[in-house]
Amino acid sequence: MKLVYFSWIREKLGLAEEEVTPPEHVGTVGELLDWLGSRSEAFEAVLEHDKVIRVAVDRVHVHDRATPIDGAQEIALFPPMTGG
């Protein structure tokens, strides 16, 4: 699965995107975020703000951390957008 990072998330991780194969027990958005947070100090720091991080699964915004990710091709993590 491809993970794509935007804005300050990209900056803190030093990554724009990456291909990952999560462990078998990771089947929801929430479990993915928990797993990512355990991968490195940079991910842990980003996910301190997990309540404000927005998630898109295959380019569809999801609001429920229980959303399944089985079969997902792309998951994007991005901060809330503001307008002006």
PDB file of N, CA and C in Angstrom:
ATOM      1  N   MET A   1       0.845  -1.159   0.000  1.00  0.00           N
ATOM      2  CA  MET A   1       0.000   0.000   0.000  1.00  0.00           C
ATOM      3  C   MET A   1       0.897   1.230   0.000  1.00  0.00           C
ATOM      4  N   LYS A   2       0.423   2.251  -0.690  1.00  0.00           N
ATOM      5  CA  LYS A   2       1.174   3.501  -0.784  1.00  0.00           C
ATOM      6  C   LYS A   2       0.650   4.469   0.273  1.00  0.00           C
ATOM      7  N   LEU A   3       1.557   5.043   1.048  1.00  0.00           N
ATOM      8  CA  LEU A   3       1.217   6.086   2.005  1.00  0.00           C
ATOM      9  C   LEU A   3       1.731   7.407   1.457  1.00  0.00           C
ATOM     10  N   VAL A   4       0.886   8.425   1.502  1.00  0.00           N
ATOM     11  CA  VAL A   4       1.233   9.744   0.988  1.00  0.00           C
ATOM     12  C   VAL A   4       1.072  10.743   2.127  1.00  0.00           C
ATOM     13  N   TYR A   5       2.064  11.623   2.281  1.00  0.00           N
ATOM     14  CA  TYR A   5       2.076  12.580   3.385  1.00  0.00           C
ATOM     15  C   TYR A   5       2.080  14.003   2.843  1.00  0.00           C
ATOM     16  N   PHE A   6       1.319  14.886   3.499  1.00  0.00           N
ATOM     17  CA  PHE A   6       1.192  16.264   3.043  1.00  0.00           C
ATOM     18  C   PHE A   6       1.556  17.258   4.139  1.00  0.00           C
ATOM     19  N   SER A   7       1.940  18.458   3.720  1.00  0.00           N
ATOM     20  CA  SER A   7       2.158  19.627   4.571  1.00  0.00           C
ATOM     21  C   SER A   7       3.163  19.344   5.690  1.00  0.00           C
ATOM     22  N   TRP A   8       2.835  19.752   6.931  1.00  0.00           N
ATOM     23  CA  TRP A   8       3.787  19.602   8.034  1.00  0.00           C
ATOM     24  C   TRP A   8       4.057  18.141   8.364  1.00  0.00           C
ATOM     25  N   ILE A   9       3.160  17.251   7.992  1.00  0.00           N
ATOM     26  CA  ILE A   9       3.413  15.820   8.209  1.00  0.00           C
ATOM     27  C   ILE A   9       4.589  15.395   7.340  1.00  0.00           C
ATOM     28  N   ARG A  10       4.559  15.790   6.081  1.00  0.00           N
ATOM     29  CA  ARG A  10       5.655  15.497   5.146  1.00  0.00           C
ATOM     30  C   ARG A  10       6.965  16.080   5.663  1.00  0.00           C
ATOM     31  N   GLU A  11       6.910  17.314   6.137  1.00  0.00           N
ATOM     32  CA  GLU A  11       8.122  17.980   6.623  1.00  0.00           C
ATOM     33  C   GLU A  11       8.712  17.268   7.835  1.00  0.00           C
ATOM     34  N   LYS A  12       7.870  16.905   8.798  1.00  0.00           N
ATOM     35  CA  LYS A  12       8.376  16.239  10.007  1.00  0.00           C
ATOM     36  C   LYS A  12       8.931  14.852   9.715  1.00  0.00           C
ATOM     37  N   LEU A  13       8.312  14.147   8.760  1.00  0.00           N
ATOM     38  CA  LEU A  13       8.775  12.797   8.437  1.00  0.00           C
ATOM     39  C   LEU A  13       9.952  12.806   7.472  1.00  0.00           C
ATOM     40  N   GLY A  14      10.072  13.875   6.690  1.00  0.00           N
ATOM     41  CA  GLY A  14      11.104  13.906   5.659  1.00  0.00           C
ATOM     42  C   GLY A  14      10.778  12.967   4.510  1.00  0.00           C
ATOM     43  N   LEU A  15       9.480  12.653   4.360  1.00  0.00           N
ATOM     44  CA  LEU A  15       9.013  11.743   3.307  1.00  0.00           C
ATOM     45  C   LEU A  15       7.785  12.333   2.632  1.00  0.00           C
ATOM     46  N   ALA A  16       7.695  12.192   1.326  1.00  0.00           N
ATOM     47  CA  ALA A  16       6.482  12.579   0.614  1.00  0.00           C
ATOM     48  C   ALA A  16       5.546  11.384   0.486  1.00  0.00           C
ATOM     49  N   GLU A  17       6.143  10.212   0.311  1.00  0.00           N
ATOM     50  CA  GLU A  17       5.358   8.985   0.175  1.00  0.00           C
ATOM     51  C   GLU A  17       6.258   7.785   0.382  1.00  0.00           C
ATOM     52  N   GLU A  18       5.625   6.647   0.601  1.00  0.00           N
ATOM     53  CA  GLU A  18       6.371   5.394   0.733  1.00  0.00           C
ATOM     54  C   GLU A  18       5.428   4.222   0.510  1.00  0.00           C
ATOM     55  N   GLU A  19       5.997   3.099   0.155  1.00  0.00           N
ATOM     56  CA  GLU A  19       5.255   1.842   0.032  1.00  0.00           C
ATOM     57  C   GLU A  19       5.479   1.045   1.306  1.00  0.00           C
ATOM     58  N   VAL A  20       4.392   0.546   1.897  1.00  0.00           N
ATOM     59  CA  VAL A  20       4.500  -0.245   3.118  1.00  0.00           C
ATOM     60  C   VAL A  20       3.635  -1.493   3.009  1.00  0.00           C
ATOM     61  N   THR A  21       3.993  -2.480   3.798  1.00  0.00           N
ATOM     62  CA  THR A  21       3.167  -3.668   3.980  1.00  0.00           C
ATOM     63  C   THR A  21       2.916  -3.792   5.471  1.00  0.00           C
ATOM     64  N   PRO A  22       1.756  -3.306   5.936  1.00  0.00           N
ATOM     65  CA  PRO A  22       1.474  -3.378   7.372  1.00  0.00           C
ATOM     66  C   PRO A  22       1.346  -4.827   7.835  1.00  0.00           C
ATOM     67  N   PRO A  23       1.581  -5.079   9.115  1.00  0.00           N
ATOM     68  CA  PRO A  23       1.389  -6.419   9.662  1.00  0.00           C
ATOM     69  C   PRO A  23      -0.070  -6.865   9.502  1.00  0.00           C
ATOM     70  N   GLU A  24      -0.290  -8.160   9.575  1.00  0.00           N
ATOM     71  CA  GLU A  24      -1.632  -8.715   9.371  1.00  0.00           C
ATOM     72  C   GLU A  24      -2.666  -8.168  10.343  1.00  0.00           C
ATOM     73  N   HIS A  25      -2.261  -7.824  11.565  1.00  0.00           N
ATOM     74  CA  HIS A  25      -3.227  -7.345  12.558  1.00  0.00           C
ATOM     75  C   HIS A  25      -3.710  -5.917  12.292  1.00  0.00           C
ATOM     76  N   VAL A  26      -3.126  -5.250  11.319  1.00  0.00           N
ATOM     77  CA  VAL A  26      -3.508  -3.870  10.992  1.00  0.00           C
ATOM     78  C   VAL A  26      -4.582  -3.917   9.905  1.00  0.00           C
ATOM     79  N   GLY A  27      -5.824  -3.654  10.313  1.00  0.00           N
ATOM     80  CA  GLY A  27      -6.931  -3.753   9.364  1.00  0.00           C
ATOM     81  C   GLY A  27      -7.829  -2.532   9.293  1.00  0.00           C
ATOM     82  N   THR A  28      -7.548  -1.518  10.133  1.00  0.00           N
ATOM     83  CA  THR A  28      -8.363  -0.298  10.134  1.00  0.00           C
ATOM     84  C   THR A  28      -7.455   0.930  10.101  1.00  0.00           C
ATOM     85  N   VAL A  29      -8.058   2.068   9.848  1.00  0.00           N
ATOM     86  CA  VAL A  29      -7.304   3.326   9.858  1.00  0.00           C
ATOM     87  C   VAL A  29      -6.643   3.536  11.217  1.00  0.00           C
ATOM     88  N   GLY A  30      -7.381   3.315  12.294  1.00  0.00           N
ATOM     89  CA  GLY A  30      -6.831   3.501  13.639  1.00  0.00           C
ATOM     90  C   GLY A  30      -5.662   2.582  13.919  1.00  0.00           C
ATOM     91  N   GLU A  31      -5.785   1.322  13.512  1.00  0.00           N
ATOM     92  CA  GLU A  31      -4.687   0.370  13.714  1.00  0.00           C
ATOM     93  C   GLU A  31      -3.477   0.757  12.878  1.00  0.00           C
ATOM     94  N   LEU A  32      -3.714   1.288  11.682  1.00  0.00           N
ATOM     95  CA  LEU A  32      -2.606   1.751  10.847  1.00  0.00           C
ATOM     96  C   LEU A  32      -1.882   2.911  11.524  1.00  0.00           C
ATOM     97  N   LEU A  33      -2.638   3.872  12.053  1.00  0.00           N
ATOM     98  CA  LEU A  33      -2.011   5.008  12.731  1.00  0.00           C
ATOM     99  C   LEU A  33      -1.220   4.548  13.950  1.00  0.00           C
ATOM    100  N   ASP A  34      -1.764   3.601  14.708  1.00  0.00           N
ATOM    101  CA  ASP A  34      -1.033   3.059  15.863  1.00  0.00           C
ATOM    102  C   ASP A  34       0.265   2.401  15.417  1.00  0.00           C
ATOM    103  N   TRP A  35       0.191   1.604  14.360  1.00  0.00           N
ATOM    104  CA  TRP A  35       1.376   0.910  13.851  1.00  0.00           C
ATOM    105  C   TRP A  35       2.413   1.918  13.342  1.00  0.00           C
ATOM    106  N   LEU A  36       1.956   2.924  12.599  1.00  0.00           N
ATOM    107  CA  LEU A  36       2.888   3.937  12.101  1.00  0.00           C
ATOM    108  C   LEU A  36       3.585   4.642  13.257  1.00  0.00           C
ATOM    109  N   GLY A  37       2.842   4.949  14.313  1.00  0.00           N
ATOM    110  CA  GLY A  37       3.419   5.622  15.471  1.00  0.00           C
ATOM    111  C   GLY A  37       4.499   4.821  16.159  1.00  0.00           C
ATOM    112  N   SER A  38       4.460   3.507  15.996  1.00  0.00           N
ATOM    113  CA  SER A  38       5.466   2.646  16.627  1.00  0.00           C
ATOM    114  C   SER A  38       6.716   2.469  15.764  1.00  0.00           C
ATOM    115  N   ARG A  39       6.698   2.994  14.540  1.00  0.00           N
ATOM    116  CA  ARG A  39       7.800   2.748  13.611  1.00  0.00           C
ATOM    117  C   ARG A  39       9.030   3.609  13.867  1.00  0.00           C
ATOM    118  N   SER A  40       8.831   4.842  14.345  1.00  0.00           N
ATOM    119  CA  SER A  40       9.978   5.728  14.556  1.00  0.00           C
ATOM    120  C   SER A  40       9.573   6.890  15.450  1.00  0.00           C
ATOM    121  N   GLU A  41      10.573   7.594  15.956  1.00  0.00           N
ATOM    122  CA  GLU A  41      10.296   8.778  16.773  1.00  0.00           C
ATOM    123  C   GLU A  41       9.612   9.865  15.950  1.00  0.00           C
ATOM    124  N   ALA A  42       9.968   9.978  14.673  1.00  0.00           N
ATOM    125  CA  ALA A  42       9.344  10.991  13.816  1.00  0.00           C
ATOM    126  C   ALA A  42       7.851  10.712  13.657  1.00  0.00           C
ATOM    127  N   PHE A  43       7.497   9.455  13.399  1.00  0.00           N
ATOM    128  CA  PHE A  43       6.080   9.100  13.290  1.00  0.00           C
ATOM    129  C   PHE A  43       5.367   9.311  14.621  1.00  0.00           C
ATOM    130  N   GLU A  44       6.017   8.947  15.705  1.00  0.00           N
ATOM    131  CA  GLU A  44       5.418   9.132  17.024  1.00  0.00           C
ATOM    132  C   GLU A  44       5.118  10.613  17.269  1.00  0.00           C
ATOM    133  N   ALA A  45       6.049  11.490  16.888  1.00  0.00           N
ATOM    134  CA  ALA A  45       5.853  12.929  17.064  1.00  0.00           C
ATOM    135  C   ALA A  45       4.689  13.439  16.212  1.00  0.00           C
ATOM    136  N   VAL A  46       4.609  12.991  14.974  1.00  0.00           N
ATOM    137  CA  VAL A  46       3.507  13.399  14.099  1.00  0.00           C
ATOM    138  C   VAL A  46       2.174  12.932  14.674  1.00  0.00           C
ATOM    139  N   LEU A  47       2.137  11.706  15.151  1.00  0.00           N
ATOM    140  CA  LEU A  47       0.874  11.124  15.594  1.00  0.00           C
ATOM    141  C   LEU A  47       0.469  11.549  16.997  1.00  0.00           C
ATOM    142  N   GLU A  48       1.277  12.395  17.642  1.00  0.00           N
ATOM    143  CA  GLU A  48       0.817  13.037  18.875  1.00  0.00           C
ATOM    144  C   GLU A  48      -0.417  13.876  18.576  1.00  0.00           C
ATOM    145  N   HIS A  49      -0.576  14.264  17.328  1.00  0.00           N
ATOM    146  CA  HIS A  49      -1.687  15.103  16.870  1.00  0.00           C
ATOM    147  C   HIS A  49      -2.707  14.277  16.085  1.00  0.00           C
ATOM    148  N   ASP A  50      -2.841  12.989  16.412  1.00  0.00           N
ATOM    149  CA  ASP A  50      -3.663  12.101  15.584  1.00  0.00           C
ATOM    150  C   ASP A  50      -5.133  12.508  15.506  1.00  0.00           C
ATOM    151  N   LYS A  51      -5.620  13.267  16.468  1.00  0.00           N
ATOM    152  CA  LYS A  51      -7.030  13.689  16.427  1.00  0.00           C
ATOM    153  C   LYS A  51      -7.278  14.747  15.351  1.00  0.00           C
ATOM    154  N   VAL A  52      -6.244  15.478  14.952  1.00  0.00           N
ATOM    155  CA  VAL A  52      -6.425  16.498  13.919  1.00  0.00           C
ATOM    156  C   VAL A  52      -5.979  16.016  12.544  1.00  0.00           C
ATOM    157  N   ILE A  53      -5.262  14.927  12.485  1.00  0.00           N
ATOM    158  CA  ILE A  53      -4.801  14.417  11.196  1.00  0.00           C
ATOM    159  C   ILE A  53      -5.985  13.853  10.420  1.00  0.00           C
ATOM    160  N   ARG A  54      -6.092  14.266   9.177  1.00  0.00           N
ATOM    161  CA  ARG A  54      -7.138  13.775   8.283  1.00  0.00           C
ATOM    162  C   ARG A  54      -6.578  12.607   7.481  1.00  0.00           C
ATOM    163  N   VAL A  55      -7.467  11.685   7.131  1.00  0.00           N
ATOM    164  CA  VAL A  55      -7.055  10.482   6.418  1.00  0.00           C
ATOM    165  C   VAL A  55      -7.952  10.297   5.197  1.00  0.00           C
ATOM    166  N   ALA A  56      -7.338   9.932   4.080  1.00  0.00           N
ATOM    167  CA  ALA A  56      -8.085   9.552   2.883  1.00  0.00           C
ATOM    168  C   ALA A  56      -7.655   8.145   2.497  1.00  0.00           C
ATOM    169  N   VAL A  57      -8.632   7.292   2.260  1.00  0.00           N
ATOM    170  CA  VAL A  57      -8.377   5.924   1.814  1.00  0.00           C
ATOM    171  C   VAL A  57      -8.805   5.854   0.353  1.00  0.00           C
ATOM    172  N   ASP A  58      -7.848   5.575  -0.512  1.00  0.00           N
ATOM    173  CA  ASP A  58      -8.096   5.570  -1.955  1.00  0.00           C
ATOM    174  C   ASP A  58      -8.833   6.839  -2.390  1.00  0.00           C
ATOM    175  N   ARG A  59      -8.330   7.971  -1.902  1.00  0.00           N
ATOM    176  CA  ARG A  59      -8.775   9.325  -2.262  1.00  0.00           C
ATOM    177  C   ARG A  59     -10.179   9.681  -1.773  1.00  0.00           C
ATOM    178  N   VAL A  60     -10.671   8.925  -0.799  1.00  0.00           N
ATOM    179  CA  VAL A  60     -11.956   9.236  -0.173  1.00  0.00           C
ATOM    180  C   VAL A  60     -11.685   9.571   1.286  1.00  0.00           C
ATOM    181  N   HIS A  61     -12.064  10.777   1.709  1.00  0.00           N
ATOM    182  CA  HIS A  61     -11.848  11.175   3.104  1.00  0.00           C
ATOM    183  C   HIS A  61     -12.677  10.296   4.024  1.00  0.00           C
ATOM    184  N   VAL A  62     -12.035   9.848   5.102  1.00  0.00           N
ATOM    185  CA  VAL A  62     -12.742   9.039   6.096  1.00  0.00           C
ATOM    186  C   VAL A  62     -12.650   9.741   7.444  1.00  0.00           C
ATOM    187  N   HIS A  63     -13.690   9.579   8.241  1.00  0.00           N
ATOM    188  CA  HIS A  63     -13.738  10.239   9.546  1.00  0.00           C
ATOM    189  C   HIS A  63     -13.712   9.242  10.686  1.00  0.00           C
ATOM    190  N   ASP A  64     -13.941   7.989  10.378  1.00  0.00           N
ATOM    191  CA  ASP A  64     -14.030   6.946  11.398  1.00  0.00           C
ATOM    192  C   ASP A  64     -12.736   6.150  11.411  1.00  0.00           C
ATOM    193  N   ARG A  65     -12.068   6.134  12.553  1.00  0.00           N
ATOM    194  CA  ARG A  65     -10.809   5.389  12.669  1.00  0.00           C
ATOM    195  C   ARG A  65     -11.027   3.880  12.539  1.00  0.00           C
ATOM    196  N   ALA A  66     -12.286   3.429  12.598  1.00  0.00           N
ATOM    197  CA  ALA A  66     -12.591   2.003  12.426  1.00  0.00           C
ATOM    198  C   ALA A  66     -12.782   1.629  10.955  1.00  0.00           C
ATOM    199  N   THR A  67     -12.576   2.583  10.047  1.00  0.00           N
ATOM    200  CA  THR A  67     -12.718   2.311   8.615  1.00  0.00           C
ATOM    201  C   THR A  67     -11.714   1.246   8.185  1.00  0.00           C
ATOM    202  N   PRO A  68     -12.184   0.182   7.517  1.00  0.00           N
ATOM    203  CA  PRO A  68     -11.267  -0.868   7.054  1.00  0.00           C
ATOM    204  C   PRO A  68     -10.311  -0.352   5.979  1.00  0.00           C
ATOM    205  N   ILE A  69      -9.104  -0.909   5.983  1.00  0.00           N
ATOM    206  CA  ILE A  69      -8.122  -0.549   4.952  1.00  0.00           C
ATOM    207  C   ILE A  69      -7.723  -1.758   4.113  1.00  0.00           C
ATOM    208  N   ASP A  70      -8.363  -2.895   4.350  1.00  0.00           N
ATOM    209  CA  ASP A  70      -8.052  -4.094   3.569  1.00  0.00           C
ATOM    210  C   ASP A  70      -8.251  -3.805   2.086  1.00  0.00           C
ATOM    211  N   GLY A  71      -7.246  -4.083   1.293  1.00  0.00           N
ATOM    212  CA  GLY A  71      -7.320  -3.877  -0.144  1.00  0.00           C
ATOM    213  C   GLY A  71      -7.059  -2.451  -0.597  1.00  0.00           C
ATOM    214  N   ALA A  72      -6.828  -1.528   0.330  1.00  0.00           N
ATOM    215  CA  ALA A  72      -6.567  -0.131  -0.051  1.00  0.00           C
ATOM    216  C   ALA A  72      -5.258  -0.040  -0.830  1.00  0.00           C
ATOM    217  N   GLN A  73      -5.262   0.780  -1.859  1.00  0.00           N
ATOM    218  CA  GLN A  73      -4.062   1.009  -2.660  1.00  0.00           C
ATOM    219  C   GLN A  73      -3.265   2.210  -2.159  1.00  0.00           C
ATOM    220  N   GLU A  74      -3.997   3.239  -1.656  1.00  0.00           N
ATOM    221  CA  GLU A  74      -3.334   4.468  -1.229  1.00  0.00           C
ATOM    222  C   GLU A  74      -4.029   5.045   0.000  1.00  0.00           C
ATOM    223  N   ILE A  75      -3.216   5.456   0.967  1.00  0.00           N
ATOM    224  CA  ILE A  75      -3.734   6.137   2.149  1.00  0.00           C
ATOM    225  C   ILE A  75      -2.940   7.423   2.307  1.00  0.00           C
ATOM    226  N   ALA A  76      -3.670   8.522   2.421  1.00  0.00           N
ATOM    227  CA  ALA A  76      -3.041   9.833   2.557  1.00  0.00           C
ATOM    228  C   ALA A  76      -3.283  10.373   3.955  1.00  0.00           C
ATOM    229  N   LEU A  77      -2.257  10.990   4.523  1.00  0.00           N
ATOM    230  CA  LEU A  77      -2.356  11.653   5.823  1.00  0.00           C
ATOM    231  C   LEU A  77      -2.076  13.133   5.607  1.00  0.00           C
ATOM    232  N   PHE A  78      -2.970  13.979   6.113  1.00  0.00           N
ATOM    233  CA  PHE A  78      -2.798  15.410   5.927  1.00  0.00           C
ATOM    234  C   PHE A  78      -3.451  16.168   7.075  1.00  0.00           C
ATOM    235  N   PRO A  79      -2.974  17.390   7.324  1.00  0.00           N
ATOM    236  CA  PRO A  79      -3.561  18.206   8.386  1.00  0.00           C
ATOM    237  C   PRO A  79      -4.875  18.817   7.915  1.00  0.00           C
ATOM    238  N   PRO A  80      -5.642  19.382   8.852  1.00  0.00           N
ATOM    239  CA  PRO A  80      -6.876  20.064   8.447  1.00  0.00           C
ATOM    240  C   PRO A  80      -6.553  21.217   7.501  1.00  0.00           C
ATOM    241  N   MET A  81      -7.437  21.446   6.573  1.00  0.00           N
ATOM    242  CA  MET A  81      -7.262  22.551   5.628  1.00  0.00           C
ATOM    243  C   MET A  81      -7.956  23.785   6.189  1.00  0.00           C
ATOM    244  N   THR A  82      -7.353  24.925   5.935  1.00  0.00           N
ATOM    245  CA  THR A  82      -7.982  26.175   6.349  1.00  0.00           C
ATOM    246  C   THR A  82      -8.176  27.057   5.131  1.00  0.00           C
ATOM    247  N   GLY A  83      -9.168  27.862   5.180  1.00  0.00           N
ATOM    248  CA  GLY A  83      -9.441  28.774   4.070  1.00  0.00           C
ATOM    249  C   GLY A  83      -9.238  30.210   4.508  1.00  0.00           C
ATOM    250  N   GLY A  84      -9.318  31.090   3.570  1.00  0.00           N
ATOM    251  CA  GLY A  84      -9.110  32.474   3.956  1.00  0.00           C
ATOM    252  C   GLY A  84      -9.760  33.434   3.032  1.00  0.00           C
TER     253      GLY A  84
END
